[in-house]
């Protein structure tokens, strides 16, 4: 089962000290945060190193913070969404722009794991590009082999049946920044621009969020 994130960008009013919803980043536009489980792990320790049904996806990430709960001073818009989702919403938390900016995205690294089919493993070896990666795979025609055996399959020295699908698990290292490239390059700058527009500090811009699955 998939897991989605619901994000609300809040700005603190300088005069009243009240947090107001500026943006509901919960739709099909640049601010929308989609299903990046690596990002979920970093933001709130959600799906950290595993996928659906506990399937292993890697060593996991050091999170910025474990879920902090619903902020006591959350905006009315956010609170209404929390109430609407009820027990289907989980892992409620919030992070300021300052916390997001100060996190060591570039310096921290992690190891990922996943399975590639024969043709996609060949493509990966030739180009370095990962495509059609699976956290795990099963089926009557699926045969899991190690990398050395997959090399033999690719060069033709080992053959399976006409319906055999060979898969092999690969391991690779990435920085946290590489794992969350779109968020850092496209979405975080929106929050930085918002701080300028509102003439406020990074401490007074935050994302409040929760998950559902």
JSON list of C-alpha atoms in Angstrom, two decimals:
[
{"chain": "A", "resi": 1, "resn": "UNK", "atom": "CA", "xyz": [0.00, 0.00, 0.00]},
{"chain": "A", "resi": 2, "resn": "UNK", "atom": "CA", "xyz": [1.32, 3.44, -0.90]},
{"chain": "A", "resi": 3, "resn": "UNK", "atom": "CA", "xyz": [1.92, 6.27, 1.53]},
{"chain": "A", "resi": 4, "resn": "UNK", "atom": "CA", "xyz": [1.15, 9.92, 0.79]},
{"chain": "A", "resi": 5, "resn": "UNK", "atom": "CA", "xyz": [2.20, 13.12, 2.52]},
{"chain": "A", "resi": 6, "resn": "UNK", "atom": "CA", "xyz": [-0.05, 16.12, 3.17]},
{"chain": "A", "resi": 7, "resn": "UNK", "atom": "CA", "xyz": [1.93, 19.34, 3.53]},
{"chain": "A", "resi": 8, "resn": "UNK", "atom": "CA", "xyz": [0.82, 22.81, 4.59]},
{"chain": "A", "resi": 9, "resn": "UNK", "atom": "CA", "xyz": [3.19, 25.76, 4.40]},
{"chain": "A", "resi": 10, "resn": "UNK", "atom": "CA", "xyz": [2.62, 28.09, 7.33]},
{"chain": "A", "resi": 11, "resn": "UNK", "atom": "CA", "xyz": [3.89, 31.62, 7.94]},
{"chain": "A", "resi": 12, "resn": "UNK", "atom": "CA", "xyz": [4.05, 33.25, 11.37]},
{"chain": "A", "resi": 13, "resn": "UNK", "atom": "CA", "xyz": [2.41, 36.66, 11.60]},
{"chain": "A", "resi": 14, "resn": "UNK", "atom": "CA", "xyz": [4.94, 39.10, 13.05]},
{"chain": "A", "resi": 15, "resn": "UNK", "atom": "CA", "xyz": [2.37, 41.15, 14.92]},
{"chain": "A", "resi": 16, "resn": "UNK", "atom": "CA", "xyz": [0.03, 38.52, 16.31]},
{"chain": "A", "resi": 17, "resn": "UNK", "atom": "CA", "xyz": [2.49, 35.63, 16.55]},
{"chain": "A", "resi": 18, "resn": "UNK", "atom": "CA", "xyz": [-0.17, 33.44, 14.95]},
{"chain": "A", "resi": 19, "resn": "UNK", "atom": "CA", "xyz": [0.65, 30.85, 12.31]},
{"chain": "A", "resi": 20, "resn": "UNK", "atom": "CA", "xyz": [-1.38, 31.07, 9.11]},
{"chain": "A", "resi": 21, "resn": "UNK", "atom": "CA", "xyz": [-1.58, 28.66, 6.18]},
{"chain": "A", "resi": 22, "resn": "UNK", "atom": "CA", "xyz": [0.05, 30.27, 3.17]},
{"chain": "A", "resi": 23, "resn": "UNK", "atom": "CA", "xyz": [0.05, 27.28, 0.87]},
{"chain": "A", "resi": 24, "resn": "UNK", "atom": "CA", "xyz": [-1.50, 23.83, 0.77]},
{"chain": "A", "resi": 25, "resn": "UNK", "atom": "CA", "xyz": [1.17, 21.84, -1.05]},
{"chain": "A", "resi": 26, "resn": "UNK", "atom": "CA", "xyz": [-1.21, 18.99, -1.72]},
{"chain": "A", "resi": 27, "resn": "UNK", "atom": "CA", "xyz": [-1.96, 19.08, -5.44]},
{"chain": "A", "resi": 28, "resn": "UNK", "atom": "CA", "xyz": [-0.46, 18.53, -8.89]},
{"chain": "A", "resi": 29, "resn": "UNK", "atom": "CA", "xyz": [1.88, 21.53, -9.07]},
{"chain": "A", "resi": 30, "resn": "UNK", "atom": "CA", "xyz": [5.55, 22.28, -8.31]},
{"chain": "A", "resi": 31, "resn": "UNK", "atom": "CA", "xyz": [4.99, 22.72, -4.58]},
{"chain": "A", "resi": 32, "resn": "UNK", "atom": "CA", "xyz": [3.33, 19.31, -4.31]},
{"chain": "A", "resi": 33, "resn": "UNK", "atom": "CA", "xyz": [5.51, 16.78, -2.52]},
{"chain": "A", "resi": 34, "resn": "UNK", "atom": "CA", "xyz": [4.91, 13.40, -4.14]},
{"chain": "A", "resi": 35, "resn": "UNK", "atom": "CA", "xyz": [5.79, 9.89, -3.08]},
{"chain": "A", "resi": 36, "resn": "UNK", "atom": "CA", "xyz": [9.47, 10.12, -2.33]},
{"chain": "A", "resi": 37, "resn": "UNK", "atom": "CA", "xyz": [9.93, 7.68, 0.52]},
{"chain": "A", "resi": 38, "resn": "UNK", "atom": "CA", "xyz": [13.54, 8.78, 0.94]},
{"chain": "A", "resi": 39, "resn": "UNK", "atom": "CA", "xyz": [12.27, 12.27, 1.69]},
{"chain": "A", "resi": 40, "resn": "UNK", "atom": "CA", "xyz": [9.61, 10.88, 4.04]},
{"chain": "A", "resi": 41, "resn": "UNK", "atom": "CA", "xyz": [12.36, 9.11, 5.96]},
{"chain": "A", "resi": 42, "resn": "UNK", "atom": "CA", "xyz": [14.43, 12.27, 6.30]},
{"chain": "A", "resi": 43, "resn": "UNK", "atom": "CA", "xyz": [11.51, 14.50, 7.29]},
{"chain": "A", "resi": 44, "resn": "UNK", "atom": "CA", "xyz": [9.95, 12.22, 9.88]},
{"chain": "A", "resi": 45, "resn": "UNK", "atom": "CA", "xyz": [11.42, 8.69, 9.93]},
{"chain": "A", "resi": 46, "resn": "UNK", "atom": "CA", "xyz": [8.52, 7.36, 7.81]},
{"chain": "A", "resi": 47, "resn": "UNK", "atom": "CA", "xyz": [9.19, 4.37, 5.48]},
{"chain": "A", "resi": 48, "resn": "UNK", "atom": "CA", "xyz": [12.82, 4.59, 6.56]},
{"chain": "A", "resi": 49, "resn": "UNK", "atom": "CA", "xyz": [14.76, 1.80, 4.88]},
{"chain": "A", "resi": 50, "resn": "UNK", "atom": "CA", "xyz": [11.68, -0.22, 4.03]},
{"chain": "A", "resi": 51, "resn": "UNK", "atom": "CA", "xyz": [8.69, -0.16, 1.72]},
{"chain": "A", "resi": 52, "resn": "UNK", "atom": "CA", "xyz": [5.28, -1.81, 1.71]},
{"chain": "A", "resi": 53, "resn": "UNK", "atom": "CA", "xyz": [5.01, -4.83, 4.02]},
{"chain": "A", "resi": 54, "resn": "UNK", "atom": "CA", "xyz": [8.45, -4.09, 5.46]},
{"chain": "A", "resi": 55, "resn": "UNK", "atom": "CA", "xyz": [10.35, -4.82, 2.24]},
{"chain": "A", "resi": 56, "resn": "UNK", "atom": "CA", "xyz": [14.01, -3.83, 2.56]},
{"chain": "A", "resi": 57, "resn": "UNK", "atom": "CA", "xyz": [15.01, -0.80, 0.46]},
{"chain": "A", "resi": 58, "resn": "UNK", "atom": "CA", "xyz": [18.37, 0.08, 2.02]},
{"chain": "A", "resi": 59, "resn": "UNK", "atom": "CA", "xyz": [20.18, 1.18, 5.14]},
{"chain": "A", "resi": 60, "resn": "UNK", "atom": "CA", "xyz": [17.82, 4.08, 5.76]},
{"chain": "A", "resi": 61, "resn": "UNK", "atom": "CA", "xyz": [18.42, 7.71, 6.67]},
{"chain": "A", "resi": 62, "resn": "UNK", "atom": "CA", "xyz": [19.13, 9.84, 9.69]},
{"chain": "A", "resi": 63, "resn": "UNK", "atom": "CA", "xyz": [15.96, 11.90, 10.05]},
{"chain": "A", "resi": 64, "resn": "UNK", "atom": "CA", "xyz": [15.80, 15.60, 10.84]},
{"chain": "A", "resi": 65, "resn": "UNK", "atom": "CA", "xyz": [13.32, 14.77, 13.57]},
{"chain": "A", "resi": 66, "resn": "UNK", "atom": "CA", "xyz": [11.02, 11.95, 14.53]},
{"chain": "A", "resi": 67, "resn": "UNK", "atom": "CA", "xyz": [7.33, 12.95, 14.38]},
{"chain": "A", "resi": 68, "resn": "UNK", "atom": "CA", "xyz": [6.67, 15.84, 16.75]},
{"chain": "A", "resi": 69, "resn": "UNK", "atom": "CA", "xyz": [2.90, 15.68, 16.62]},
{"chain": "A", "resi": 70, "resn": "UNK", "atom": "CA", "xyz": [0.48, 18.41, 15.58]},
{"chain": "A", "resi": 71, "resn": "UNK", "atom": "CA", "xyz": [1.93, 21.83, 16.50]},
{"chain": "A", "resi": 72, "resn": "UNK", "atom": "CA", "xyz": [0.01, 23.38, 19.38]},
{"chain": "A", "resi": 73, "resn": "UNK", "atom": "CA", "xyz": [-0.19, 26.66, 17.46]},
{"chain": "A", "resi": 74, "resn": "UNK", "atom": "CA", "xyz": [-1.06, 25.20, 14.05]},
{"chain": "A", "resi": 75, "resn": "UNK", "atom": "CA", "xyz": [-3.20, 27.20, 11.63]},
{"chain": "A", "resi": 76, "resn": "UNK", "atom": "CA", "xyz": [-6.93, 26.58, 11.58]},
{"chain": "A", "resi": 77, "resn": "UNK", "atom": "CA", "xyz": [-6.71, 25.28, 8.02]},
{"chain": "A", "resi": 78, "resn": "UNK", "atom": "CA", "xyz": [-4.18, 22.66, 8.99]},
{"chain": "A", "resi": 79, "resn": "UNK", "atom": "CA", "xyz": [-6.10, 21.64, 12.09]},
{"chain": "A", "resi": 80, "resn": "UNK", "atom": "CA", "xyz": [-9.27, 21.17, 10.06]},
{"chain": "A", "resi": 81, "resn": "UNK", "atom": "CA", "xyz": [-7.42, 18.78, 7.73]},
{"chain": "A", "resi": 82, "resn": "UNK", "atom": "CA", "xyz": [-5.98, 16.87, 10.67]},
{"chain": "A", "resi": 83, "resn": "UNK", "atom": "CA", "xyz": [-9.50, 16.48, 12.05]},
{"chain": "A", "resi": 84, "resn": "UNK", "atom": "CA", "xyz": [-10.92, 15.48, 8.67]},
{"chain": "A", "resi": 85, "resn": "UNK", "atom": "CA", "xyz": [-8.36, 12.70, 8.19]},
{"chain": "A", "resi": 86, "resn": "UNK", "atom": "CA", "xyz": [-8.72, 11.51, 11.77]},
{"chain": "A", "resi": 87, "resn": "UNK", "atom": "CA", "xyz": [-7.02, 8.21, 12.56]},
{"chain": "A", "resi": 88, "resn": "UNK", "atom": "CA", "xyz": [-6.16, 7.70, 8.87]},
{"chain": "A", "resi": 89, "resn": "UNK", "atom": "CA", "xyz": [-3.58, 10.46, 9.24]},
{"chain": "A", "resi": 90, "resn": "UNK", "atom": "CA", "xyz": [-0.39, 9.52, 11.07]},
{"chain": "A", "resi": 91, "resn": "UNK", "atom": "CA", "xyz": [3.13, 10.68, 11.92]},
{"chain": "A", "resi": 92, "resn": "UNK", "atom": "CA", "xyz": [2.14, 14.34, 12.28]},
{"chain": "A", "resi": 93, "resn": "UNK", "atom": "CA", "xyz": [5.07, 16.71, 12.45]},
{"chain": "A", "resi": 94, "resn": "UNK", "atom": "CA", "xyz": [6.47, 20.10, 11.46]},
{"chain": "A", "resi": 95, "resn": "UNK", "atom": "CA", "xyz": [9.83, 21.59, 10.45]},
{"chain": "A", "resi": 96, "resn": "UNK", "atom": "CA", "xyz": [10.95, 25.16, 9.97]},
{"chain": "A", "resi": 97, "resn": "UNK", "atom": "CA", "xyz": [12.69, 26.40, 6.87]},
{"chain": "A", "resi": 98, "resn": "UNK", "atom": "CA", "xyz": [15.75, 27.00, 9.06]},
{"chain": "A", "resi": 99, "resn": "UNK", "atom": "CA", "xyz": [15.84, 23.32, 10.03]},
{"chain": "A", "resi": 100, "resn": "UNK", "atom": "CA", "xyz": [15.47, 22.21, 6.42]},
{"chain": "A", "resi": 101, "resn": "UNK", "atom": "CA", "xyz": [18.27, 24.52, 5.30]},
{"chain": "A", "resi": 102, "resn": "UNK", "atom": "CA", "xyz": [20.72, 23.61, 8.07]},
{"chain": "A", "resi": 103, "resn": "UNK", "atom": "CA", "xyz": [20.43, 19.85, 7.55]},
{"chain": "A", "resi": 104, "resn": "UNK", "atom": "CA", "xyz": [23.52, 18.28, 5.97]},
{"chain": "A", "resi": 105, "resn": "UNK", "atom": "CA", "xyz": [21.90, 16.98, 2.78]},
{"chain": "A", "resi": 106, "resn": "UNK", "atom": "CA", "xyz": [25.15, 16.91, 0.80]},
{"chain": "A", "resi": 107, "resn": "UNK", "atom": "CA", "xyz": [27.41, 15.42, 3.44]},
{"chain": "A", "resi": 108, "resn": "UNK", "atom": "CA", "xyz": [25.25, 12.53, 4.62]},
{"chain": "A", "resi": 109, "resn": "UNK", "atom": "CA", "xyz": [25.13, 9.36, 2.52]},
{"chain": "A", "resi": 110, "resn": "UNK", "atom": "CA", "xyz": [23.18, 6.11, 2.57]},
{"chain": "A", "resi": 111, "resn": "UNK", "atom": "CA", "xyz": [23.11, 2.76, 0.80]},
{"chain": "A", "resi": 112, "resn": "UNK", "atom": "CA", "xyz": [20.10, 1.73, -1.29]},
{"chain": "A", "resi": 113, "resn": "UNK", "atom": "CA", "xyz": [19.05, -1.74, -2.46]},
{"chain": "A", "resi": 114, "resn": "UNK", "atom": "CA", "xyz": [16.67, -2.94, -5.13]},
{"chain": "A", "resi": 115, "resn": "UNK", "atom": "CA", "xyz": [16.09, -5.47, -7.90]},
{"chain": "A", "resi": 116, "resn": "UNK", "atom": "CA", "xyz": [16.56, -5.03, -11.65]},
{"chain": "A", "resi": 117, "resn": "UNK", "atom": "CA", "xyz": [15.31, -7.25, -14.44]},
{"chain": "A", "resi": 118, "resn": "UNK", "atom": "CA", "xyz": [17.83, -8.64, -16.93]},
{"chain": "A", "resi": 119, "resn": "UNK", "atom": "CA", "xyz": [17.47, -5.93, -19.60]},
{"chain": "A", "resi": 120, "resn": "UNK", "atom": "CA", "xyz": [17.38, -3.14, -17.02]},
{"chain": "A", "resi": 121, "resn": "UNK", "atom": "CA", "xyz": [20.47, -4.46, -15.24]},
{"chain": "A", "resi": 122, "resn": "UNK", "atom": "CA", "xyz": [22.26, -4.49, -18.60]},
{"chain": "A", "resi": 123, "resn": "UNK", "atom": "CA", "xyz": [21.14, -0.89, -19.20]},
{"chain": "A", "resi": 124, "resn": "UNK", "atom": "CA", "xyz": [22.36, 0.08, -15.71]},
{"chain": "A", "resi": 125, "resn": "UNK", "atom": "CA", "xyz": [25.78, -1.49, -16.30]},
{"chain": "A", "resi": 126, "resn": "UNK", "atom": "CA", "xyz": [26.14, 0.28, -19.64]},
{"chain": "A", "resi": 127, "resn": "UNK", "atom": "CA", "xyz": [24.82, 3.72, -18.69]},
{"chain": "A", "resi": 128, "resn": "UNK", "atom": "CA", "xyz": [24.68, 3.97, -14.90]},
{"chain": "A", "resi": 129, "resn": "UNK", "atom": "CA", "xyz": [20.98, 4.85, -15.19]},
{"chain": "A", "resi": 130, "resn": "UNK", "atom": "CA", "xyz": [18.52, 3.14, -12.87]},
{"chain": "A", "resi": 131, "resn": "UNK", "atom": "CA", "xyz": [15.15, 2.37, -14.42]},
{"chain": "A", "resi": 132, "resn": "UNK", "atom": "CA", "xyz": [12.26, 0.09, -13.43]},
{"chain": "A", "resi": 133, "resn": "UNK", "atom": "CA", "xyz": [13.81, -0.64, -10.05]},
{"chain": "A", "resi": 134, "resn": "UNK", "atom": "CA", "xyz": [11.82, -2.93, -7.73]},
{"chain": "A", "resi": 135, "resn": "UNK", "atom": "CA", "xyz": [12.14, -3.11, -3.97]},
{"chain": "A", "resi": 136, "resn": "UNK", "atom": "CA", "xyz": [11.34, -6.80, -4.33]},
{"chain": "A", "resi": 137, "resn": "UNK", "atom": "CA", "xyz": [9.81, -9.09, -6.93]},
{"chain": "A", "resi": 138, "resn": "UNK", "atom": "CA", "xyz": [8.09, -12.46, -7.03]},
{"chain": "A", "resi": 139, "resn": "UNK", "atom": "CA", "xyz": [6.19, -14.65, -9.46]},
{"chain": "A", "resi": 140, "resn": "UNK", "atom": "CA", "xyz": [6.08, -18.08, -11.00]},
{"chain": "A", "resi": 141, "resn": "UNK", "atom": "CA", "xyz": [8.59, -17.14, -13.72]},
{"chain": "A", "resi": 142, "resn": "UNK", "atom": "CA", "xyz": [10.84, -14.98, -11.55]},
{"chain": "A", "resi": 143, "resn": "UNK", "atom": "CA", "xyz": [14.33, -16.23, -10.79]},
{"chain": "A", "resi": 144, "resn": "UNK", "atom": "CA", "xyz": [16.52, -14.18, -8.47]},
{"chain": "A", "resi": 145, "resn": "UNK", "atom": "CA", "xyz": [20.24, -14.50, -9.10]},
{"chain": "A", "resi": 146, "resn": "UNK", "atom": "CA", "xyz": [23.39, -12.79, -7.85]},
{"chain": "A", "resi": 147, "resn": "UNK", "atom": "CA", "xyz": [25.22, -10.21, -9.96]},
{"chain": "A", "resi": 148, "resn": "UNK", "atom": "CA", "xyz": [27.82, -12.68, -11.26]},
{"chain": "A", "resi": 149, "resn": "UNK", "atom": "CA", "xyz": [25.11, -15.04, -12.47]},
{"chain": "A", "resi": 150, "resn": "UNK", "atom": "CA", "xyz": [23.23, -12.16, -14.08]},
{"chain": "A", "resi": 151, "resn": "UNK", "atom": "CA", "xyz": [26.39, -11.29, -16.02]},
{"chain": "A", "resi": 152, "resn": "UNK", "atom": "CA", "xyz": [26.33, -14.81, -17.45]},
{"chain": "A", "resi": 153, "resn": "UNK", "atom": "CA", "xyz": [22.68, -14.41, -18.37]},
{"chain": "A", "resi": 154, "resn": "UNK", "atom": "CA", "xyz": [23.46, -11.16, -20.18]},
{"chain": "A", "resi": 155, "resn": "UNK", "atom": "CA", "xyz": [26.43, -12.55, -22.13]},
{"chain": "A", "resi": 156, "resn": "UNK", "atom": "CA", "xyz": [24.49, -15.67, -23.08]},
{"chain": "A", "resi": 157, "resn": "UNK", "atom": "CA", "xyz": [26.52, -18.29, -21.21]},
{"chain": "A", "resi": 158, "resn": "UNK", "atom": "CA", "xyz": [23.52, -19.05, -18.99]},
{"chain": "A", "resi": 159, "resn": "UNK", "atom": "CA", "xyz": [20.02, -19.40, -20.35]},
{"chain": "A", "resi": 160, "resn": "UNK", "atom": "CA", "xyz": [16.67, -19.91, -18.71]},
{"chain": "A", "resi": 161, "resn": "UNK", "atom": "CA", "xyz": [13.33, -21.03, -20.06]},
{"chain": "A", "resi": 162, "resn": "UNK", "atom": "CA", "xyz": [11.46, -18.95, -22.62]},
{"chain": "A", "resi": 163, "resn": "UNK", "atom": "CA", "xyz": [9.31, -17.43, -19.87]},
{"chain": "A", "resi": 164, "resn": "UNK", "atom": "CA", "xyz": [12.05, -16.95, -17.27]},
{"chain": "A", "resi": 165, "resn": "UNK", "atom": "CA", "xyz": [12.47, -13.46, -15.83]},
{"chain": "A", "resi": 166, "resn": "UNK", "atom": "CA", "xyz": [15.88, -13.05, -14.21]},
{"chain": "A", "resi": 167, "resn": "UNK", "atom": "CA", "xyz": [16.29, -10.42, -11.50]},
{"chain": "A", "resi": 168, "resn": "UNK", "atom": "CA", "xyz": [19.30, -9.40, -9.47]},
{"chain": "A", "resi": 169, "resn": "UNK", "atom": "CA", "xyz": [19.69, -7.15, -6.45]},
{"chain": "A", "resi": 170, "resn": "UNK", "atom": "CA", "xyz": [21.96, -4.13, -6.72]},
{"chain": "A", "resi": 171, "resn": "UNK", "atom": "CA", "xyz": [23.43, -1.87, -4.06]},
{"chain": "A", "resi": 172, "resn": "UNK", "atom": "CA", "xyz": [24.39, 1.75, -4.56]},
{"chain": "A", "resi": 173, "resn": "UNK", "atom": "CA", "xyz": [25.36, 4.75, -2.47]},
{"chain": "A", "resi": 174, "resn": "UNK", "atom": "CA", "xyz": [23.82, 8.20, -2.72]},
{"chain": "A", "resi": 175, "resn": "UNK", "atom": "CA", "xyz": [24.04, 11.42, -0.79]},
{"chain": "A", "resi": 176, "resn": "UNK", "atom": "CA", "xyz": [20.81, 12.54, 0.85]},
{"chain": "A", "resi": 177, "resn": "UNK", "atom": "CA", "xyz": [20.79, 15.40, -1.66]},
{"chain": "A", "resi": 178, "resn": "UNK", "atom": "CA", "xyz": [20.82, 12.97, -4.58]},
{"chain": "A", "resi": 179, "resn": "UNK", "atom": "CA", "xyz": [17.99, 10.98, -3.03]},
{"chain": "A", "resi": 180, "resn": "UNK", "atom": "CA", "xyz": [15.87, 14.15, -2.66]},
{"chain": "A", "resi": 181, "resn": "UNK", "atom": "CA", "xyz": [17.05, 16.08, -5.70]},
{"chain": "A", "resi": 182, "resn": "UNK", "atom": "CA", "xyz": [13.66, 17.46, -6.80]},
{"chain": "A", "resi": 183, "resn": "UNK", "atom": "CA", "xyz": [12.74, 18.63, -3.31]},
{"chain": "A", "resi": 184, "resn": "UNK", "atom": "CA", "xyz": [16.01, 20.49, -2.82]},
{"chain": "A", "resi": 185, "resn": "UNK", "atom": "CA", "xyz": [16.19, 22.04, -6.29]},
{"chain": "A", "resi": 186, "resn": "UNK", "atom": "CA", "xyz": [12.54, 22.81, -6.98]},
{"chain": "A", "resi": 187, "resn": "UNK", "atom": "CA", "xyz": [10.58, 22.91, -3.72]},
{"chain": "A", "resi": 188, "resn": "UNK", "atom": "CA", "xyz": [12.88, 24.17, -0.98]},
{"chain": "A", "resi": 189, "resn": "UNK", "atom": "CA", "xyz": [13.68, 27.32, -3.03]},
{"chain": "A", "resi": 190, "resn": "UNK", "atom": "CA", "xyz": [9.95, 28.13, -3.02]},
{"chain": "A", "resi": 191, "resn": "UNK", "atom": "CA", "xyz": [10.09, 28.35, 0.77]},
{"chain": "A", "resi": 192, "resn": "UNK", "atom": "CA", "xyz": [13.22, 30.51, 0.60]},
{"chain": "A", "resi": 193, "resn": "UNK", "atom": "CA", "xyz": [11.47, 32.87, -1.83]},
{"chain": "A", "resi": 194, "resn": "UNK", "atom": "CA", "xyz": [8.43, 32.93, 0.44]},
{"chain": "A", "resi": 195, "resn": "UNK", "atom": "CA", "xyz": [10.56, 34.13, 3.36]},
{"chain": "A", "resi": 196, "resn": "UNK", "atom": "CA", "xyz": [11.79, 37.00, 1.19]},
{"chain": "A", "resi": 197, "resn": "UNK", "atom": "CA", "xyz": [8.31, 37.87, -0.02]},
{"chain": "A", "resi": 198, "resn": "UNK", "atom": "CA", "xyz": [6.97, 37.93, 3.52]},
{"chain": "A", "resi": 199, "resn": "UNK", "atom": "CA", "xyz": [10.07, 39.73, 4.83]},
{"chain": "A", "resi": 200, "resn": "UNK", "atom": "CA", "xyz": [10.41, 37.19, 7.59]},
{"chain": "A", "resi": 201, "resn": "UNK", "atom": "CA", "xyz": [13.02, 34.82, 8.98]},
{"chain": "A", "resi": 202, "resn": "UNK", "atom": "CA", "xyz": [13.57, 31.17, 8.15]},
{"chain": "A", "resi": 203, "resn": "UNK", "atom": "CA", "xyz": [12.35, 30.35, 11.66]},
{"chain": "A", "resi": 204, "resn": "UNK", "atom": "CA", "xyz": [8.94, 31.83, 10.85]},
{"chain": "A", "resi": 205, "resn": "UNK", "atom": "CA", "xyz": [8.31, 29.68, 7.77]},
{"chain": "A", "resi": 206, "resn": "UNK", "atom": "CA", "xyz": [7.47, 26.05, 8.39]},
{"chain": "A", "resi": 207, "resn": "UNK", "atom": "CA", "xyz": [5.90, 22.99, 6.85]},
{"chain": "A", "resi": 208, "resn": "UNK", "atom": "CA", "xyz": [3.31, 21.15, 8.93]},
{"chain": "A", "resi": 209, "resn": "UNK", "atom": "CA", "xyz": [2.52, 17.71, 7.59]},
{"chain": "A", "resi": 210, "resn": "UNK", "atom": "CA", "xyz": [1.15, 14.24, 8.14]},
{"chain": "A", "resi": 211, "resn": "UNK", "atom": "CA", "xyz": [0.93, 10.99, 6.19]},
{"chain": "A", "resi": 212, "resn": "UNK", "atom": "CA", "xyz": [-1.73, 8.51, 5.15]},
{"chain": "A", "resi": 213, "resn": "UNK", "atom": "CA", "xyz": [-1.62, 5.03, 3.69]}
]
